[in-house]
PDB file of C-alpha atoms in Angstrom:
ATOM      1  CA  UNK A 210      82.701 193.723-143.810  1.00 45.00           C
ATOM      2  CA  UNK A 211      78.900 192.643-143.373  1.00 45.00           C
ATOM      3  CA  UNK A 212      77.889 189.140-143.035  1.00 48.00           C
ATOM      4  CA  UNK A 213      74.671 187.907-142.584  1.00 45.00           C
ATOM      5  CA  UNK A 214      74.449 184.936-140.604  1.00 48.00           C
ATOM      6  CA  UNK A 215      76.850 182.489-142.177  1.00 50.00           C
ATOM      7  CA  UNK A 216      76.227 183.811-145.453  1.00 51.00           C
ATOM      8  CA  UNK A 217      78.411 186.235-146.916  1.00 49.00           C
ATOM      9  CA  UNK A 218      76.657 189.503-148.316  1.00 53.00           C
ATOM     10  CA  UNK A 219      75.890 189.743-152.258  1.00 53.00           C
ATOM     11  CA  UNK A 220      79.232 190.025-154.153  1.00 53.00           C
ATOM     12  CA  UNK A 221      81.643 188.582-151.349  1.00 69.00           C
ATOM     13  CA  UNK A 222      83.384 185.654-152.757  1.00 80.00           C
ATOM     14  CA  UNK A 223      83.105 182.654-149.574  1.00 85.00           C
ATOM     15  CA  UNK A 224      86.677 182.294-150.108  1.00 85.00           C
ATOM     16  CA  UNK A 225      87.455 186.073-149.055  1.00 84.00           C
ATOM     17  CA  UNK A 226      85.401 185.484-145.866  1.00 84.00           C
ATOM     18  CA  UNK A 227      86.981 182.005-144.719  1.00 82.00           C
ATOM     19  CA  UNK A 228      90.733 183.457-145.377  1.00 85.00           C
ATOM     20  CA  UNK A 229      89.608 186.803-143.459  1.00 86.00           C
ATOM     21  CA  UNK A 230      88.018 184.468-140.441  1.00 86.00           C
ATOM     22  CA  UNK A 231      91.610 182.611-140.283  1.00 85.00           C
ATOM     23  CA  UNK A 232      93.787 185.096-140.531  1.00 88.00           C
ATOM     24  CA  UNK A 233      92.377 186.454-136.740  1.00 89.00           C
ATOM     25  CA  UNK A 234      94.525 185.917-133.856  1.00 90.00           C
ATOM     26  CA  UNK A 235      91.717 184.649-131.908  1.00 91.00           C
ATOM     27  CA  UNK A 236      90.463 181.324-134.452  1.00 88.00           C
ATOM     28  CA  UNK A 237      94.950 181.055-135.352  1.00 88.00           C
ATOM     29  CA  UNK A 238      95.228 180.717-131.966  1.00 90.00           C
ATOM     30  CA  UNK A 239      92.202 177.858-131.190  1.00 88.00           C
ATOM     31  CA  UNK A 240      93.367 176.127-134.134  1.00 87.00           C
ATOM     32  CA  UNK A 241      96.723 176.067-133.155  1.00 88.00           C
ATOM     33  CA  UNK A 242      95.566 174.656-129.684  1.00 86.00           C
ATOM     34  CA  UNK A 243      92.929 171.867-131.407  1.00 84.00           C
ATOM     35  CA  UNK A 244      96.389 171.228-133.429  1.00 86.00           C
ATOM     36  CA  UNK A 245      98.145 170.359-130.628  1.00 85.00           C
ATOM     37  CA  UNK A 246      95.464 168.354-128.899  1.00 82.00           C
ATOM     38  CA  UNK A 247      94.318 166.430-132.312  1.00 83.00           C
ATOM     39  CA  UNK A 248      95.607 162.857-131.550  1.00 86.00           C
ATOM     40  CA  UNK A 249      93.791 163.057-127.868  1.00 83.00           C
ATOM     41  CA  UNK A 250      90.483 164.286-129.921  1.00 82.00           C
ATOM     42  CA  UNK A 251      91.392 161.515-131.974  1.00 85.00           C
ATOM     43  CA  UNK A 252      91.852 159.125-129.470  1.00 85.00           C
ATOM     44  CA  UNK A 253      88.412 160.173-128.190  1.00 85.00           C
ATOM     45  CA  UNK A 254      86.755 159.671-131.179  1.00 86.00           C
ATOM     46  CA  UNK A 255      87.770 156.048-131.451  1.00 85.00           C
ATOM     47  CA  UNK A 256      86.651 155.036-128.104  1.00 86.00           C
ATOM     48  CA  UNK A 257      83.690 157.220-128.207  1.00 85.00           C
ATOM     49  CA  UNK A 258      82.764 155.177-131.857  1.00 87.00           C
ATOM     50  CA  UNK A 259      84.012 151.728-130.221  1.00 84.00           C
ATOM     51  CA  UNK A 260      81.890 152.162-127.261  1.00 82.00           C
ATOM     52  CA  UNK A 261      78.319 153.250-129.402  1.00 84.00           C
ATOM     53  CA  UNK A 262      79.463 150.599-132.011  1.00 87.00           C
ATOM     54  CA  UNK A 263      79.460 147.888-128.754  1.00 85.00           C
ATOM     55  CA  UNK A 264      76.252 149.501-127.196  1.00 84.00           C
ATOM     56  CA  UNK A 265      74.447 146.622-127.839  1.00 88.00           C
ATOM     57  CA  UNK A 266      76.309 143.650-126.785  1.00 88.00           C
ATOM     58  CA  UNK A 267      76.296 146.173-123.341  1.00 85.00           C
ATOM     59  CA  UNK A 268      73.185 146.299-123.314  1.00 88.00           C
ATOM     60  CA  UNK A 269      72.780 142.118-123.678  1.00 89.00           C
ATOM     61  CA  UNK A 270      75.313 141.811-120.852  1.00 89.00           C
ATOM     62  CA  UNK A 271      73.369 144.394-118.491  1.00 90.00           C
ATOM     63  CA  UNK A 272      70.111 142.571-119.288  1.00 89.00           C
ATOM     64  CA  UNK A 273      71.615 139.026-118.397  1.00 89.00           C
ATOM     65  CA  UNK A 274      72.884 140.169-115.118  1.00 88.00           C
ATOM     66  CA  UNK A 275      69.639 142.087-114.087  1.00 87.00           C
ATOM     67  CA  UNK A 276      68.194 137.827-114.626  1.00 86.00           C
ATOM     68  CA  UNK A 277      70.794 136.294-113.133  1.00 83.00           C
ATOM     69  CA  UNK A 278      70.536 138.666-110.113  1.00 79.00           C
ATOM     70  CA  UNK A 279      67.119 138.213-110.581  1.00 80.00           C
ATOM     71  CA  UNK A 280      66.952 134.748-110.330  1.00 78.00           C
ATOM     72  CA  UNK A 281      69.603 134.659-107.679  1.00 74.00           C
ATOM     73  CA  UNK A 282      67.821 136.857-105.089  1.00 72.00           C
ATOM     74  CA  UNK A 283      64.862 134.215-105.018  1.00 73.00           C
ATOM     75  CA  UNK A 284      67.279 131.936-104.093  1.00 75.00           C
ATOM     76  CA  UNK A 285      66.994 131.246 -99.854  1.00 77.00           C
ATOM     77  CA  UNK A 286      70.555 130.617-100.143  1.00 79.00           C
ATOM     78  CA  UNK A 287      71.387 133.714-101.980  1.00 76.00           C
ATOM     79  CA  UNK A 288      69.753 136.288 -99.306  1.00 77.00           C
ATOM     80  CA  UNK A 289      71.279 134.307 -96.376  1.00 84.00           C
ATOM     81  CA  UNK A 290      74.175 135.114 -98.168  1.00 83.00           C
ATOM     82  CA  UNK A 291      73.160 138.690 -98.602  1.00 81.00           C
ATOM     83  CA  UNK A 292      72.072 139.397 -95.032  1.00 87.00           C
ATOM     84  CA  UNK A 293      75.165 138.096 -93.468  1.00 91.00           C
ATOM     85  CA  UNK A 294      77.451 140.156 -96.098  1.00 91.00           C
ATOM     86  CA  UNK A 295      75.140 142.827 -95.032  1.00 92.00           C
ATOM     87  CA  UNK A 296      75.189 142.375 -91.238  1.00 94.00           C
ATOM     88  CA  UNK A 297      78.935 141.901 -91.139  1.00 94.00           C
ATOM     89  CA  UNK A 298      79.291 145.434 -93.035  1.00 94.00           C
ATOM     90  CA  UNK A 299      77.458 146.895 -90.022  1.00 95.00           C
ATOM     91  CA  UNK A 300      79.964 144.921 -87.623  1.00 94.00           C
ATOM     92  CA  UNK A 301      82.449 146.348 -89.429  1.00 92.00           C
ATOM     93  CA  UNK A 302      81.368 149.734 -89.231  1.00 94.00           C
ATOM     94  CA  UNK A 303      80.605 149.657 -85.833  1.00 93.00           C
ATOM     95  CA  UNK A 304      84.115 148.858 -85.247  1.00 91.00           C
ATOM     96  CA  UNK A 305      85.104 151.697 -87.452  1.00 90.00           C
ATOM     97  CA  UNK A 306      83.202 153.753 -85.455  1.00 92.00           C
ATOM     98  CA  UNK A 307      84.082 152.719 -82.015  1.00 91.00           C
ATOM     99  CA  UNK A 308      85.966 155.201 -79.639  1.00 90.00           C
ATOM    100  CA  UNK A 309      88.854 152.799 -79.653  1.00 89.00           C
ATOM    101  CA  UNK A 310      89.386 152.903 -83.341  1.00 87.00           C
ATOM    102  CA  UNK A 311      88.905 156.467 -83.888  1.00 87.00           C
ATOM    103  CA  UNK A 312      91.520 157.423 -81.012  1.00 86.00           C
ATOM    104  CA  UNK A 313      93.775 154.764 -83.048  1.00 82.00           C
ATOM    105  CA  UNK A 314      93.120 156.893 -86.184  1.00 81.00           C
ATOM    106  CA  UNK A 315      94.098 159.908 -83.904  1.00 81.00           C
ATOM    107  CA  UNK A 316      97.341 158.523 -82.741  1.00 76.00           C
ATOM    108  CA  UNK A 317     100.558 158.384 -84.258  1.00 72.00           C
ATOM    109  CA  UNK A 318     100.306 154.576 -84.002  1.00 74.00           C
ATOM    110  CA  UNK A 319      99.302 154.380 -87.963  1.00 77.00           C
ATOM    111  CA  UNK A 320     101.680 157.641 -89.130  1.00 79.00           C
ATOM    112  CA  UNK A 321     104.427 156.475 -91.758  1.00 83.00           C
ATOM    113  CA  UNK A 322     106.914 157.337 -90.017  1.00 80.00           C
ATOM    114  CA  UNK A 323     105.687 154.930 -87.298  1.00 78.00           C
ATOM    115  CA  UNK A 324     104.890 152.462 -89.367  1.00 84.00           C
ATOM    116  CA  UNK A 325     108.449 152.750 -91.182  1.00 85.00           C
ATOM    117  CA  UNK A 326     110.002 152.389 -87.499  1.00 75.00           C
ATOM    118  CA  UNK A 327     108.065 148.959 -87.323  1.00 84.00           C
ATOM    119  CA  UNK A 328     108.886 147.767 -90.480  1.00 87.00           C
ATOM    120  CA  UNK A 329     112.606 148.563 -89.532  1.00 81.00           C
ATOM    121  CA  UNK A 330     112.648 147.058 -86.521  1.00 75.00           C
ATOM    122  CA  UNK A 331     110.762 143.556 -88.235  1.00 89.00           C
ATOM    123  CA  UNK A 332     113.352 143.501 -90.515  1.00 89.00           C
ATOM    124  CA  UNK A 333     115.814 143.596 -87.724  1.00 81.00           C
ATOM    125  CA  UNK A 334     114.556 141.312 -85.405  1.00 85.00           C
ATOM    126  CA  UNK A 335     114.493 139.050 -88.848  1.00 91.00           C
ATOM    127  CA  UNK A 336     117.793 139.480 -89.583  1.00 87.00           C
ATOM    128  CA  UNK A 337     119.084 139.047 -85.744  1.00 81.00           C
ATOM    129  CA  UNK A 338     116.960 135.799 -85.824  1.00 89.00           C
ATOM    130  CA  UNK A 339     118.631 134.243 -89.330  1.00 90.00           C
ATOM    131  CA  UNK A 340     122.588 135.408 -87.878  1.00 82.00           C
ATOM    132  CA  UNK A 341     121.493 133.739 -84.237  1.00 81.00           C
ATOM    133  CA  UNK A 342     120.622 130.653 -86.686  1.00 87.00           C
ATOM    134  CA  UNK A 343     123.501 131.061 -89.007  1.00 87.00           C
ATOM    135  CA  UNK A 344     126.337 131.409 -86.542  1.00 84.00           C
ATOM    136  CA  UNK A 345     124.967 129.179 -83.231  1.00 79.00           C
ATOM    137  CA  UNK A 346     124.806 130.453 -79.885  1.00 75.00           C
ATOM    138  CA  UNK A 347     128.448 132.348 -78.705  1.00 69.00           C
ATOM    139  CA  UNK A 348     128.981 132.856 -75.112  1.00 68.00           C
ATOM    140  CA  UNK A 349     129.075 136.466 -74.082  1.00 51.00           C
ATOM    141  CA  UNK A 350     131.292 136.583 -71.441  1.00 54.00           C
ATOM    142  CA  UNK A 351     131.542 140.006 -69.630  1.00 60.00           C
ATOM    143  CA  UNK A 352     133.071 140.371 -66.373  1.00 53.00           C
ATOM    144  CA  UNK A 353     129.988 142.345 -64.950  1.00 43.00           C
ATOM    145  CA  UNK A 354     127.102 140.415 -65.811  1.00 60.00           C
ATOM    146  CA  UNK A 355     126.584 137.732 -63.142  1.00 70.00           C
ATOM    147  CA  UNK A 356     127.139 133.683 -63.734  1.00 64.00           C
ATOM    148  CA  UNK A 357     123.224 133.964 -64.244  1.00 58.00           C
ATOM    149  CA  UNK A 358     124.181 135.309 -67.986  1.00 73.00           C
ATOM    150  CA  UNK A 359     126.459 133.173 -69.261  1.00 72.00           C
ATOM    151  CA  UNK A 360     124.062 130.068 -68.270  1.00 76.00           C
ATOM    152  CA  UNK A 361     123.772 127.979 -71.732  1.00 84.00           C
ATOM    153  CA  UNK A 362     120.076 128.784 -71.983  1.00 77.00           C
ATOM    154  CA  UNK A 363     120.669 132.057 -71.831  1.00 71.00           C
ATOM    155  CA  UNK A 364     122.950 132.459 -74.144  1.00 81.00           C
ATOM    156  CA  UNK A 365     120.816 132.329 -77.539  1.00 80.00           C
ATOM    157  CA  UNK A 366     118.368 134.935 -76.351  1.00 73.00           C
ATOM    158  CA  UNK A 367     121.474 136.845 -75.562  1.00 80.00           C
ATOM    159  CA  UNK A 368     123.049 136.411 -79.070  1.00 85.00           C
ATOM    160  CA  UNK A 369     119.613 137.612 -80.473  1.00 78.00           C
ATOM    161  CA  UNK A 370     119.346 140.331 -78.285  1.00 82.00           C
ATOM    162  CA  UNK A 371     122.886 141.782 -79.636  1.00 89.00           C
ATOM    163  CA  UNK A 372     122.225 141.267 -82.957  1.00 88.00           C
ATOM    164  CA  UNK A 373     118.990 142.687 -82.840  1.00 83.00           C
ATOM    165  CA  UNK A 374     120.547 145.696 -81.000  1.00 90.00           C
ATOM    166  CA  UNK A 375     122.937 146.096 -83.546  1.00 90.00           C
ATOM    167  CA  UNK A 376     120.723 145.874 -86.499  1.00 85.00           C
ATOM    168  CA  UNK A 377     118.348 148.590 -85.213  1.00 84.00           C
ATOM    169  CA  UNK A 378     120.752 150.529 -84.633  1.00 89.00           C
ATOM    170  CA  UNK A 379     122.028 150.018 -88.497  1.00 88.00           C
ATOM    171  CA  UNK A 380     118.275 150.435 -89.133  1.00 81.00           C
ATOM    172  CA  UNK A 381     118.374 153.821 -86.964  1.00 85.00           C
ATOM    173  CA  UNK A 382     121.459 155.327 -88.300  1.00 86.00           C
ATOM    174  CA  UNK A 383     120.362 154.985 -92.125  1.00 78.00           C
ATOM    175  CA  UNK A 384     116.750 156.537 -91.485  1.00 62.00           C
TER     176      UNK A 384
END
């Protein structure tokens, strides 16, 4: 069937031409994937009109920050400010850069798994220090530690040393 640009040739009703353009596979099958993306495109559309409807009161709002910055870099003030935000963003990446921090980066010090371990063993070393609270000191009496151990100043770090133990391993066994 001949066509000539968009126009249909002498004779050929427009209708015949749009129904033979949708019946192919090809334009079924774009409109069937426009179908399914229509509330996105309209979606799209909304913001798209929102957004050129509020280009203006952008434009106001860029324009009154380009004065205040303006008027706020002739300021002394302002670019003492500047220059030590500046200066301590070099400091900062100096230290970044620094042997020490990039071995640190290297090591398994910052992995999750190592950071997990620490959070576990905070927690624990919480929780021993609340029960050593909670429940007062308890002398640990066993018959091989010396008298040194079951001296009454001892005894509290003891308690939280046990308790700690105990909680890490809790900690430990549920990883």
């Amino acid at each position: 069937m001949g066509k000539v640009g968009k126009e249909a040739v002498v004779g050929e009703p427009i209708e015949h031409l749009l129904v033979e353009k949708l019946s192919d596979p090809h334009t079924m099958e774009q409109l069937v994937r426009l179908l399914d993306k229509l509330e996105n495109v309209t979606f799209l559309l909304d913001m798209l009109e929102n957004f050129l409807r509020r280009g203006p009161e952008f434009a106001d709002s860029i324009n009154e920050l380009v004065i205040l910055l303006r008027q706020s870099l002739s300021r002394p003030e302002y670019v003492t400010r500047f220059e030590h935000a500046l200066t301590a963003l070099q400091r900062m990446q100096e230290f970044l850069d620094s042997p020490q921090v990039q071995e640190l980066f290297k090591s398994d010090v910052l992995d999750v798994r190592s950071v997990q371990t620490i959070g576990k063993v905070s927690r624990s070393l919480l929780q021993a220090s609340k029960e050593t609270m909670e429940t007062g000191t308890k002398r640990v009496g066993i018959i091989g530690l010396m008298r040194a151990l079951s001296d009454p100043e001892v005894q509290p770090a003891l308690n939280f040393v046990l308790n700690f133990a105990r909680h890490l391993s809790k900690e430990i066994s549920n990883a």
